[in-house]
Amino acid sequence: VAAASADRGGERGHGEEGDDNILVSVGGGAAGRALVIAALQARRGGCLADHGWRILAGTSLGDDERAAVQRDLPPNVVVERFRHDFAALLRRCHVSVSQAGYNTVLDVLAAKARAVLVPFAAERETEQLTRAEHLAARGAVVLVRETELTPAVLARAIERAARGGLSPLAVDTDGARRSATLIAGLIGR
């Protein structure tokens, strides 16, 4: 595990909540619900059962469905709506599984997390799929297309990401400061 942390370019806390988990996070809506259900079924099928799983389901599950899921959770699986410490959880997770929204992808890249992206691509949406395809082509993430999402496909993708071998990308996330410096330079001239 220590070698895996070093490969990802960051130190992982020891014994902290969320350490070494499979972290599944989704937004709201039907696409998020499908990812939550597939992740739970992948875990029930034995995918990385030696790790804890934390599923941040957002608003993808209604109250009744969330209660039903909570009653039937596999061992070492936690389902929550949201976490304010999402970035910290990403830095400590073993594998992140999420859709490919802009903010989530930036958080995943900044954390240098091993990642599986399942981009929302229904209703003629292309933004998330394009982003995920570019990252997968660079070897930074494992891509599962929404149209191919099944528990078995997701389990294989998670296991592939867990083995490592992904290439973290260096991403400048300090754009606001850099922009302010450039603007101040232009004004100064």
Short mmCIF file of N, CA and C in Angstrom, two decimals:
data_model
loop_
_atom_site.label_atom_id
_atom_site.label_comp_id
_atom_site.label_asym_id
_atom_site.label_seq_id
_atom_site.Cartn_x
_atom_site.Cartn_y
_atom_site.Cartn_z
N VAL A 1 0.83 -1.19 0.00
CA VAL A 1 0.00 0.00 0.00
C VAL A 1 0.86 1.25 0.00
N ALA A 2 1.98 1.24 0.74
CA ALA A 2 2.86 2.41 0.76
C ALA A 2 3.41 2.68 -0.63
N ALA A 3 3.78 1.64 -1.35
CA ALA A 3 4.28 1.84 -2.71
C ALA A 3 3.21 2.42 -3.60
N ALA A 4 1.98 1.95 -3.42
CA ALA A 4 0.88 2.48 -4.24
C ALA A 4 0.68 3.96 -3.95
N SER A 5 0.80 4.37 -2.67
CA SER A 5 0.67 5.79 -2.34
C SER A 5 1.75 6.60 -3.02
N ALA A 6 2.96 6.09 -3.00
CA ALA A 6 4.06 6.81 -3.62
C ALA A 6 3.83 6.94 -5.13
N ASP A 7 3.31 5.89 -5.76
CA ASP A 7 3.03 5.94 -7.19
C ASP A 7 2.04 7.05 -7.51
N ARG A 8 1.12 7.31 -6.62
CA ARG A 8 0.09 8.30 -6.89
C ARG A 8 0.56 9.70 -6.52
N GLY A 9 1.79 9.81 -6.01
CA GLY A 9 2.35 11.14 -5.78
C GLY A 9 1.86 11.78 -4.51
N GLY A 10 1.29 11.05 -3.58
CA GLY A 10 0.80 11.66 -2.36
C GLY A 10 0.89 10.72 -1.19
N GLU A 11 0.94 11.28 -0.03
CA GLU A 11 0.94 10.48 1.19
C GLU A 11 -0.50 10.19 1.56
N ARG A 12 -0.75 9.03 2.01
CA ARG A 12 -2.07 8.65 2.46
C ARG A 12 -2.03 8.60 3.98
N GLY A 13 -3.05 9.14 4.62
CA GLY A 13 -3.11 9.07 6.08
C GLY A 13 -3.27 7.63 6.51
N HIS A 14 -2.84 7.32 7.71
CA HIS A 14 -2.95 5.95 8.21
C HIS A 14 -4.02 5.90 9.29
N GLY A 15 -4.94 4.97 9.14
CA GLY A 15 -5.96 4.77 10.15
C GLY A 15 -7.05 5.81 10.15
N GLU A 16 -7.11 6.66 9.16
CA GLU A 16 -8.14 7.69 9.12
C GLU A 16 -9.38 7.15 8.42
N GLU A 17 -10.52 7.76 8.74
CA GLU A 17 -11.76 7.36 8.09
C GLU A 17 -11.61 7.55 6.58
N GLY A 18 -11.98 6.53 5.81
CA GLY A 18 -11.90 6.62 4.36
C GLY A 18 -10.60 6.08 3.80
N ASP A 19 -9.66 5.73 4.67
CA ASP A 19 -8.38 5.19 4.22
C ASP A 19 -8.60 3.95 3.37
N ASP A 20 -8.00 3.94 2.20
CA ASP A 20 -7.93 2.76 1.36
C ASP A 20 -9.29 2.25 0.90
N ASN A 21 -10.31 3.10 0.94
CA ASN A 21 -11.65 2.72 0.49
C ASN A 21 -11.75 2.76 -1.03
N ILE A 22 -12.77 2.07 -1.52
CA ILE A 22 -13.26 2.30 -2.87
C ILE A 22 -14.30 3.41 -2.67
N LEU A 23 -14.08 4.55 -3.28
CA LEU A 23 -14.93 5.72 -3.09
C LEU A 23 -15.76 5.93 -4.34
N VAL A 24 -17.05 5.71 -4.23
CA VAL A 24 -17.99 5.89 -5.34
C VAL A 24 -18.76 7.17 -5.07
N SER A 25 -18.73 8.10 -6.03
CA SER A 25 -19.45 9.36 -5.83
C SER A 25 -20.23 9.71 -7.08
N VAL A 26 -21.46 10.14 -6.88
CA VAL A 26 -22.32 10.48 -8.02
C VAL A 26 -23.11 11.74 -7.72
N GLY A 27 -23.60 12.34 -8.77
CA GLY A 27 -24.51 13.46 -8.63
C GLY A 27 -25.93 12.92 -8.53
N GLY A 28 -26.88 13.74 -8.84
CA GLY A 28 -28.26 13.30 -8.78
C GLY A 28 -28.69 12.70 -10.10
N GLY A 29 -29.94 12.28 -10.13
CA GLY A 29 -30.51 11.82 -11.38
C GLY A 29 -30.33 10.34 -11.67
N ALA A 30 -30.92 9.93 -12.77
CA ALA A 30 -30.95 8.51 -13.14
C ALA A 30 -29.57 7.95 -13.43
N ALA A 31 -28.68 8.74 -14.03
CA ALA A 31 -27.33 8.23 -14.33
C ALA A 31 -26.58 7.94 -13.05
N GLY A 32 -26.72 8.79 -12.07
CA GLY A 32 -26.08 8.55 -10.78
C GLY A 32 -26.65 7.34 -10.09
N ARG A 33 -27.94 7.16 -10.17
CA ARG A 33 -28.60 6.01 -9.57
C ARG A 33 -28.07 4.71 -10.18
N ALA A 34 -27.95 4.69 -11.51
CA ALA A 34 -27.46 3.49 -12.20
C ALA A 34 -26.04 3.15 -11.74
N LEU A 35 -25.21 4.16 -11.54
CA LEU A 35 -23.84 3.91 -11.09
C LEU A 35 -23.83 3.39 -9.65
N VAL A 36 -24.65 3.94 -8.79
CA VAL A 36 -24.73 3.45 -7.41
C VAL A 36 -25.15 1.98 -7.39
N ILE A 37 -26.19 1.65 -8.13
CA ILE A 37 -26.71 0.27 -8.15
C ILE A 37 -25.65 -0.68 -8.73
N ALA A 38 -25.00 -0.28 -9.82
CA ALA A 38 -23.96 -1.13 -10.41
C ALA A 38 -22.79 -1.33 -9.44
N ALA A 39 -22.42 -0.27 -8.72
CA ALA A 39 -21.31 -0.38 -7.76
C ALA A 39 -21.68 -1.33 -6.62
N LEU A 40 -22.88 -1.21 -6.10
CA LEU A 40 -23.31 -2.11 -5.02
C LEU A 40 -23.33 -3.56 -5.50
N GLN A 41 -23.81 -3.78 -6.72
CA GLN A 41 -23.85 -5.15 -7.26
C GLN A 41 -22.44 -5.68 -7.52
N ALA A 42 -21.53 -4.80 -7.97
CA ALA A 42 -20.14 -5.22 -8.18
C ALA A 42 -19.52 -5.65 -6.86
N ARG A 43 -19.78 -4.87 -5.81
CA ARG A 43 -19.25 -5.21 -4.49
C ARG A 43 -19.87 -6.51 -3.97
N ARG A 44 -21.17 -6.67 -4.16
CA ARG A 44 -21.83 -7.92 -3.74
C ARG A 44 -21.24 -9.12 -4.48
N GLY A 45 -20.78 -8.89 -5.71
CA GLY A 45 -20.17 -9.95 -6.51
C GLY A 45 -18.73 -10.23 -6.11
N GLY A 46 -18.21 -9.52 -5.12
CA GLY A 46 -16.88 -9.80 -4.61
C GLY A 46 -15.79 -8.82 -5.04
N CYS A 47 -16.13 -7.81 -5.79
CA CYS A 47 -15.13 -6.85 -6.26
C CYS A 47 -14.44 -6.17 -5.07
N LEU A 48 -13.15 -6.36 -4.95
CA LEU A 48 -12.33 -5.75 -3.91
C LEU A 48 -13.01 -5.76 -2.55
N ALA A 49 -13.52 -6.92 -2.18
CA ALA A 49 -14.25 -7.08 -0.92
C ALA A 49 -13.34 -6.91 0.29
N ASP A 50 -12.02 -6.95 0.09
CA ASP A 50 -11.10 -6.75 1.21
C ASP A 50 -10.91 -5.27 1.54
N HIS A 51 -11.54 -4.38 0.77
CA HIS A 51 -11.50 -2.94 1.02
C HIS A 51 -12.86 -2.48 1.51
N GLY A 52 -12.86 -1.43 2.30
CA GLY A 52 -14.11 -0.78 2.62
C GLY A 52 -14.61 -0.02 1.40
N TRP A 53 -15.89 0.14 1.30
CA TRP A 53 -16.49 0.90 0.21
C TRP A 53 -17.30 2.04 0.81
N ARG A 54 -17.13 3.23 0.27
CA ARG A 54 -17.93 4.40 0.67
C ARG A 54 -18.61 4.91 -0.58
N ILE A 55 -19.93 4.94 -0.54
CA ILE A 55 -20.72 5.40 -1.68
C ILE A 55 -21.41 6.70 -1.30
N LEU A 56 -21.05 7.75 -2.02
CA LEU A 56 -21.68 9.05 -1.84
C LEU A 56 -22.74 9.17 -2.93
N ALA A 57 -23.98 8.90 -2.53
CA ALA A 57 -25.07 8.75 -3.50
C ALA A 57 -25.74 10.05 -3.87
N GLY A 58 -25.38 11.15 -3.25
CA GLY A 58 -26.01 12.41 -3.58
C GLY A 58 -27.53 12.29 -3.50
N THR A 59 -28.19 12.82 -4.48
CA THR A 59 -29.65 12.75 -4.51
C THR A 59 -30.14 11.71 -5.50
N SER A 60 -29.24 10.80 -5.92
CA SER A 60 -29.61 9.82 -6.95
C SER A 60 -30.62 8.79 -6.46
N LEU A 61 -30.66 8.56 -5.15
CA LEU A 61 -31.62 7.62 -4.58
C LEU A 61 -32.67 8.39 -3.79
N GLY A 62 -33.92 8.06 -3.99
CA GLY A 62 -34.97 8.64 -3.17
C GLY A 62 -34.86 8.12 -1.75
N ASP A 63 -35.58 8.73 -0.83
CA ASP A 63 -35.49 8.34 0.58
C ASP A 63 -35.84 6.87 0.80
N ASP A 64 -36.92 6.40 0.18
CA ASP A 64 -37.33 5.00 0.36
C ASP A 64 -36.29 4.04 -0.20
N GLU A 65 -35.78 4.35 -1.40
CA GLU A 65 -34.79 3.48 -2.02
C GLU A 65 -33.48 3.49 -1.21
N ARG A 66 -33.10 4.66 -0.72
CA ARG A 66 -31.88 4.75 0.09
C ARG A 66 -32.04 3.93 1.37
N ALA A 67 -33.20 4.00 2.00
CA ALA A 67 -33.44 3.21 3.21
C ALA A 67 -33.36 1.71 2.91
N ALA A 68 -33.92 1.30 1.77
CA ALA A 68 -33.86 -0.12 1.38
C ALA A 68 -32.42 -0.55 1.13
N VAL A 69 -31.65 0.30 0.47
CA VAL A 69 -30.23 0.00 0.21
C VAL A 69 -29.49 -0.12 1.53
N GLN A 70 -29.75 0.79 2.46
CA GLN A 70 -29.07 0.78 3.77
C GLN A 70 -29.34 -0.51 4.54
N ARG A 71 -30.54 -1.07 4.40
CA ARG A 71 -30.90 -2.30 5.12
C ARG A 71 -30.18 -3.52 4.56
N ASP A 72 -29.74 -3.45 3.31
CA ASP A 72 -29.20 -4.63 2.63
C ASP A 72 -27.76 -4.41 2.16
N LEU A 73 -26.97 -3.67 2.93
CA LEU A 73 -25.60 -3.38 2.51
C LEU A 73 -24.68 -4.57 2.76
N PRO A 74 -23.75 -4.81 1.83
CA PRO A 74 -22.72 -5.81 2.09
C PRO A 74 -21.83 -5.33 3.24
N PRO A 75 -21.04 -6.22 3.83
CA PRO A 75 -20.13 -5.81 4.91
C PRO A 75 -19.16 -4.73 4.44
N ASN A 76 -18.82 -3.82 5.34
CA ASN A 76 -17.83 -2.76 5.10
C ASN A 76 -18.21 -1.81 3.98
N VAL A 77 -19.51 -1.59 3.80
CA VAL A 77 -19.99 -0.62 2.82
C VAL A 77 -20.81 0.43 3.55
N VAL A 78 -20.52 1.69 3.26
CA VAL A 78 -21.24 2.82 3.84
C VAL A 78 -21.85 3.61 2.69
N VAL A 79 -23.12 3.98 2.84
CA VAL A 79 -23.78 4.84 1.84
C VAL A 79 -24.18 6.13 2.55
N GLU A 80 -23.73 7.24 1.97
CA GLU A 80 -24.06 8.56 2.50
C GLU A 80 -24.51 9.43 1.34
N ARG A 81 -25.16 10.53 1.65
CA ARG A 81 -25.56 11.45 0.58
C ARG A 81 -24.36 12.27 0.11
N PHE A 82 -23.75 13.00 1.01
CA PHE A 82 -22.64 13.90 0.68
C PHE A 82 -21.61 13.87 1.79
N ARG A 83 -20.41 14.36 1.48
CA ARG A 83 -19.37 14.56 2.49
C ARG A 83 -18.70 15.90 2.21
N HIS A 84 -18.52 16.68 3.26
CA HIS A 84 -17.85 17.97 3.10
C HIS A 84 -16.34 17.79 2.92
N ASP A 85 -15.82 16.61 3.29
CA ASP A 85 -14.39 16.34 3.18
C ASP A 85 -14.07 15.46 1.96
N PHE A 86 -14.83 15.66 0.89
CA PHE A 86 -14.68 14.84 -0.31
C PHE A 86 -13.23 14.85 -0.82
N ALA A 87 -12.60 16.01 -0.89
CA ALA A 87 -11.23 16.09 -1.41
C ALA A 87 -10.28 15.26 -0.55
N ALA A 88 -10.45 15.29 0.76
CA ALA A 88 -9.60 14.49 1.65
C ALA A 88 -9.86 13.00 1.45
N LEU A 89 -11.11 12.62 1.27
CA LEU A 89 -11.43 11.22 1.01
C LEU A 89 -10.78 10.75 -0.29
N LEU A 90 -10.80 11.60 -1.30
CA LEU A 90 -10.17 11.25 -2.59
C LEU A 90 -8.67 11.01 -2.43
N ARG A 91 -8.01 11.83 -1.61
CA ARG A 91 -6.56 11.68 -1.42
C ARG A 91 -6.22 10.36 -0.74
N ARG A 92 -7.15 9.84 0.05
CA ARG A 92 -6.88 8.62 0.82
C ARG A 92 -7.50 7.36 0.22
N CYS A 93 -8.31 7.49 -0.81
CA CYS A 93 -9.00 6.31 -1.33
C CYS A 93 -8.07 5.41 -2.13
N HIS A 94 -8.46 4.17 -2.28
CA HIS A 94 -7.71 3.22 -3.11
C HIS A 94 -8.10 3.41 -4.58
N VAL A 95 -9.39 3.55 -4.84
CA VAL A 95 -9.90 3.81 -6.19
C VAL A 95 -11.10 4.73 -6.05
N SER A 96 -11.17 5.73 -6.93
CA SER A 96 -12.33 6.60 -7.02
C SER A 96 -13.16 6.17 -8.23
N VAL A 97 -14.46 6.09 -8.04
CA VAL A 97 -15.40 5.76 -9.12
C VAL A 97 -16.41 6.89 -9.16
N SER A 98 -16.52 7.56 -10.31
CA SER A 98 -17.44 8.68 -10.38
C SER A 98 -17.85 8.93 -11.82
N GLN A 99 -18.77 9.87 -11.94
CA GLN A 99 -19.09 10.37 -13.27
C GLN A 99 -17.96 11.31 -13.65
N ALA A 100 -18.07 12.04 -14.71
CA ALA A 100 -16.94 12.84 -15.19
C ALA A 100 -17.28 14.31 -15.28
N GLY A 101 -18.01 14.81 -14.29
CA GLY A 101 -18.28 16.24 -14.24
C GLY A 101 -17.00 17.02 -14.05
N TYR A 102 -17.00 18.26 -14.48
CA TYR A 102 -15.80 19.09 -14.46
C TYR A 102 -15.17 19.16 -13.06
N ASN A 103 -15.95 19.56 -12.07
CA ASN A 103 -15.40 19.73 -10.71
C ASN A 103 -14.90 18.41 -10.14
N THR A 104 -15.65 17.34 -10.33
CA THR A 104 -15.23 16.05 -9.81
C THR A 104 -13.92 15.60 -10.46
N VAL A 105 -13.80 15.76 -11.76
CA VAL A 105 -12.57 15.35 -12.44
C VAL A 105 -11.39 16.17 -11.95
N LEU A 106 -11.57 17.48 -11.77
CA LEU A 106 -10.47 18.28 -11.23
C LEU A 106 -10.08 17.80 -9.83
N ASP A 107 -11.07 17.49 -9.00
CA ASP A 107 -10.77 16.97 -7.66
C ASP A 107 -10.01 15.65 -7.74
N VAL A 108 -10.42 14.77 -8.63
CA VAL A 108 -9.77 13.46 -8.79
C VAL A 108 -8.33 13.65 -9.26
N LEU A 109 -8.11 14.52 -10.25
CA LEU A 109 -6.77 14.76 -10.77
C LEU A 109 -5.87 15.42 -9.72
N ALA A 110 -6.42 16.38 -8.99
CA ALA A 110 -5.63 17.05 -7.95
C ALA A 110 -5.22 16.07 -6.85
N ALA A 111 -6.09 15.11 -6.54
CA ALA A 111 -5.81 14.11 -5.52
C ALA A 111 -4.88 13.00 -6.02
N LYS A 112 -4.67 12.97 -7.33
CA LYS A 112 -3.89 11.90 -7.97
C LYS A 112 -4.46 10.52 -7.63
N ALA A 113 -5.78 10.46 -7.57
CA ALA A 113 -6.48 9.21 -7.25
C ALA A 113 -6.52 8.29 -8.46
N ARG A 114 -6.40 7.01 -8.20
CA ARG A 114 -6.68 6.04 -9.26
C ARG A 114 -8.17 6.18 -9.52
N ALA A 115 -8.55 6.28 -10.78
CA ALA A 115 -9.95 6.63 -11.04
C ALA A 115 -10.57 5.82 -12.15
N VAL A 116 -11.85 5.51 -11.94
CA VAL A 116 -12.73 4.96 -12.95
C VAL A 116 -13.77 6.04 -13.20
N LEU A 117 -13.92 6.45 -14.46
CA LEU A 117 -14.93 7.45 -14.81
C LEU A 117 -16.02 6.80 -15.63
N VAL A 118 -17.26 7.07 -15.23
CA VAL A 118 -18.46 6.59 -15.94
C VAL A 118 -19.23 7.86 -16.33
N PRO A 119 -18.87 8.47 -17.45
CA PRO A 119 -19.44 9.77 -17.80
C PRO A 119 -20.92 9.69 -18.17
N PHE A 120 -21.64 10.70 -17.71
CA PHE A 120 -23.03 10.88 -18.11
C PHE A 120 -23.03 11.23 -19.59
N ALA A 121 -23.76 10.47 -20.39
CA ALA A 121 -23.73 10.70 -21.84
C ALA A 121 -25.10 10.60 -22.48
N ALA A 122 -26.16 10.59 -21.69
CA ALA A 122 -27.50 10.48 -22.25
C ALA A 122 -27.97 11.85 -22.74
N GLU A 123 -29.07 11.84 -23.43
CA GLU A 123 -29.73 13.07 -23.87
C GLU A 123 -28.80 13.99 -24.66
N ARG A 124 -27.99 13.41 -25.53
CA ARG A 124 -27.07 14.14 -26.41
C ARG A 124 -25.97 14.89 -25.67
N GLU A 125 -25.73 14.54 -24.43
CA GLU A 125 -24.63 15.14 -23.66
C GLU A 125 -23.31 14.56 -24.14
N THR A 126 -22.34 15.39 -24.38
CA THR A 126 -21.03 14.91 -24.82
C THR A 126 -19.88 15.40 -23.95
N GLU A 127 -20.12 16.41 -23.14
CA GLU A 127 -19.04 17.04 -22.37
C GLU A 127 -18.30 16.04 -21.48
N GLN A 128 -19.03 15.28 -20.66
CA GLN A 128 -18.37 14.35 -19.76
C GLN A 128 -17.67 13.22 -20.51
N LEU A 129 -18.30 12.72 -21.55
CA LEU A 129 -17.70 11.64 -22.33
C LEU A 129 -16.41 12.11 -23.00
N THR A 130 -16.43 13.29 -23.59
CA THR A 130 -15.23 13.82 -24.24
C THR A 130 -14.10 13.97 -23.23
N ARG A 131 -14.40 14.51 -22.06
CA ARG A 131 -13.40 14.69 -21.01
C ARG A 131 -12.81 13.34 -20.60
N ALA A 132 -13.67 12.37 -20.35
CA ALA A 132 -13.23 11.05 -19.90
C ALA A 132 -12.42 10.34 -20.99
N GLU A 133 -12.84 10.47 -22.24
CA GLU A 133 -12.09 9.85 -23.34
C GLU A 133 -10.68 10.42 -23.44
N HIS A 134 -10.54 11.73 -23.30
CA HIS A 134 -9.21 12.35 -23.37
C HIS A 134 -8.32 11.85 -22.24
N LEU A 135 -8.87 11.76 -21.04
CA LEU A 135 -8.08 11.29 -19.90
C LEU A 135 -7.72 9.81 -20.03
N ALA A 136 -8.65 9.02 -20.52
CA ALA A 136 -8.38 7.59 -20.72
C ALA A 136 -7.32 7.39 -21.80
N ALA A 137 -7.37 8.18 -22.86
CA ALA A 137 -6.38 8.07 -23.93
C ALA A 137 -4.97 8.38 -23.43
N ARG A 138 -4.88 9.19 -22.39
CA ARG A 138 -3.58 9.54 -21.81
C ARG A 138 -3.18 8.58 -20.69
N GLY A 139 -4.01 7.57 -20.44
CA GLY A 139 -3.68 6.58 -19.42
C GLY A 139 -3.88 7.06 -18.00
N ALA A 140 -4.64 8.15 -17.82
CA ALA A 140 -4.82 8.72 -16.49
C ALA A 140 -5.99 8.11 -15.73
N VAL A 141 -6.96 7.54 -16.44
CA VAL A 141 -8.16 6.97 -15.82
C VAL A 141 -8.59 5.73 -16.59
N VAL A 142 -9.48 4.97 -15.98
CA VAL A 142 -10.14 3.87 -16.67
C VAL A 142 -11.54 4.38 -17.02
N LEU A 143 -11.93 4.21 -18.25
CA LEU A 143 -13.22 4.69 -18.74
C LEU A 143 -14.21 3.54 -18.87
N VAL A 144 -15.41 3.75 -18.34
CA VAL A 144 -16.54 2.85 -18.57
C VAL A 144 -17.64 3.72 -19.17
N ARG A 145 -18.00 3.42 -20.39
CA ARG A 145 -19.07 4.19 -21.04
C ARG A 145 -20.40 3.85 -20.38
N GLU A 146 -21.23 4.86 -20.26
CA GLU A 146 -22.54 4.69 -19.62
C GLU A 146 -23.35 3.58 -20.31
N THR A 147 -23.22 3.48 -21.62
CA THR A 147 -23.97 2.46 -22.37
C THR A 147 -23.45 1.05 -22.10
N GLU A 148 -22.25 0.93 -21.55
CA GLU A 148 -21.65 -0.38 -21.25
C GLU A 148 -21.68 -0.71 -19.76
N LEU A 149 -22.29 0.15 -18.95
CA LEU A 149 -22.26 -0.01 -17.51
C LEU A 149 -23.07 -1.22 -17.06
N THR A 150 -22.38 -2.21 -16.53
CA THR A 150 -22.97 -3.36 -15.86
C THR A 150 -22.12 -3.60 -14.62
N PRO A 151 -22.62 -4.34 -13.65
CA PRO A 151 -21.79 -4.64 -12.47
C PRO A 151 -20.48 -5.34 -12.85
N ALA A 152 -20.51 -6.25 -13.79
CA ALA A 152 -19.30 -6.98 -14.18
C ALA A 152 -18.29 -6.07 -14.86
N VAL A 153 -18.75 -5.22 -15.78
CA VAL A 153 -17.85 -4.28 -16.46
C VAL A 153 -17.25 -3.31 -15.45
N LEU A 154 -18.08 -2.81 -14.54
CA LEU A 154 -17.59 -1.87 -13.53
C LEU A 154 -16.58 -2.56 -12.61
N ALA A 155 -16.85 -3.78 -12.21
CA ALA A 155 -15.92 -4.51 -11.33
C ALA A 155 -14.57 -4.67 -12.02
N ARG A 156 -14.55 -5.04 -13.28
CA ARG A 156 -13.28 -5.20 -14.01
C ARG A 156 -12.53 -3.87 -14.08
N ALA A 157 -13.25 -2.78 -14.30
CA ALA A 157 -12.62 -1.46 -14.38
C ALA A 157 -12.02 -1.06 -13.03
N ILE A 158 -12.76 -1.30 -11.95
CA ILE A 158 -12.26 -0.97 -10.61
C ILE A 158 -11.02 -1.80 -10.30
N GLU A 159 -11.07 -3.08 -10.61
CA GLU A 159 -9.92 -3.95 -10.35
C GLU A 159 -8.71 -3.53 -11.20
N ARG A 160 -8.96 -3.10 -12.42
CA ARG A 160 -7.86 -2.61 -13.27
C ARG A 160 -7.24 -1.36 -12.67
N ALA A 161 -8.07 -0.42 -12.25
CA ALA A 161 -7.55 0.81 -11.63
C ALA A 161 -6.80 0.50 -10.34
N ALA A 162 -7.29 -0.45 -9.58
CA ALA A 162 -6.65 -0.81 -8.31
C ALA A 162 -5.26 -1.38 -8.51
N ARG A 163 -5.04 -2.05 -9.63
CA ARG A 163 -3.71 -2.62 -9.92
C ARG A 163 -2.67 -1.54 -10.18
N GLY A 164 -3.12 -0.33 -10.43
CA GLY A 164 -2.17 0.75 -10.70
C GLY A 164 -1.82 0.81 -12.16
N GLY A 165 -0.72 1.46 -12.46
CA GLY A 165 -0.29 1.59 -13.84
C GLY A 165 -0.92 2.76 -14.56
N LEU A 166 -1.77 3.53 -13.87
CA LEU A 166 -2.33 4.73 -14.48
C LEU A 166 -1.29 5.84 -14.38
N SER A 167 -1.37 6.81 -15.26
CA SER A 167 -0.40 7.91 -15.29
C SER A 167 -1.05 9.19 -14.80
N PRO A 168 -0.78 9.56 -13.52
CA PRO A 168 -1.37 10.81 -13.02
C PRO A 168 -0.93 12.00 -13.87
N LEU A 169 -1.85 12.90 -14.13
CA LEU A 169 -1.55 14.10 -14.91
C LEU A 169 -1.26 15.26 -13.97
N ALA A 170 -0.27 16.05 -14.31
CA ALA A 170 -0.01 17.27 -13.57
C ALA A 170 -0.97 18.33 -14.08
N VAL A 171 -1.82 18.82 -13.21
CA VAL A 171 -2.83 19.79 -13.60
C VAL A 171 -2.67 21.02 -12.72
N ASP A 172 -2.57 22.19 -13.36
CA ASP A 172 -2.48 23.44 -12.62
C ASP A 172 -3.89 23.82 -12.19
N THR A 173 -4.15 23.73 -10.90
CA THR A 173 -5.48 24.06 -10.37
C THR A 173 -5.49 25.45 -9.72
N ASP A 174 -4.47 26.23 -9.99
CA ASP A 174 -4.38 27.56 -9.40
C ASP A 174 -4.64 28.63 -10.46
N GLY A 175 -5.65 28.39 -11.29
CA GLY A 175 -5.95 29.29 -12.40
C GLY A 175 -6.36 30.69 -11.99
N ALA A 176 -7.07 30.83 -10.86
CA ALA A 176 -7.53 32.16 -10.44
C ALA A 176 -6.33 33.04 -10.11
N ARG A 177 -5.37 32.53 -9.36
CA ARG A 177 -4.18 33.32 -9.00
C ARG A 177 -3.37 33.65 -10.25
N ARG A 178 -3.21 32.66 -11.10
CA ARG A 178 -2.42 32.88 -12.33
C ARG A 178 -3.10 33.92 -13.22
N SER A 179 -4.42 33.84 -13.36
CA SER A 179 -5.16 34.82 -14.16
C SER A 179 -5.01 36.22 -13.59
N ALA A 180 -5.12 36.35 -12.26
CA ALA A 180 -4.98 37.65 -11.61
C ALA A 180 -3.59 38.22 -11.87
N THR A 181 -2.57 37.39 -11.82
CA THR A 181 -1.20 37.85 -12.08
C THR A 181 -1.05 38.33 -13.51
N LEU A 182 -1.61 37.57 -14.47
CA LEU A 182 -1.54 37.97 -15.88
C LEU A 182 -2.28 39.29 -16.12
N ILE A 183 -3.45 39.43 -15.53
CA ILE A 183 -4.24 40.66 -15.70
C ILE A 183 -3.51 41.84 -15.09
N ALA A 184 -2.94 41.66 -13.89
CA ALA A 184 -2.18 42.73 -13.25
C ALA A 184 -0.99 43.12 -14.12
N GLY A 185 -0.35 42.15 -14.74
CA GLY A 185 0.76 42.46 -15.64
C GLY A 185 0.33 43.28 -16.84
N LEU A 186 -0.83 42.93 -17.40
CA LEU A 186 -1.35 43.69 -18.54
C LEU A 186 -1.72 45.12 -18.14
N ILE A 187 -2.30 45.26 -16.96
CA ILE A 187 -2.69 46.60 -16.49
C ILE A 187 -1.44 47.43 -16.23
N GLY A 188 -0.41 46.80 -15.71
CA GLY A 188 0.83 47.49 -15.39
C GLY A 188 1.54 48.03 -16.62
N ARG A 189 1.28 47.45 -17.75
CA ARG A 189 1.93 47.93 -18.99
C ARG A 189 1.18 49.11 -19.47
#
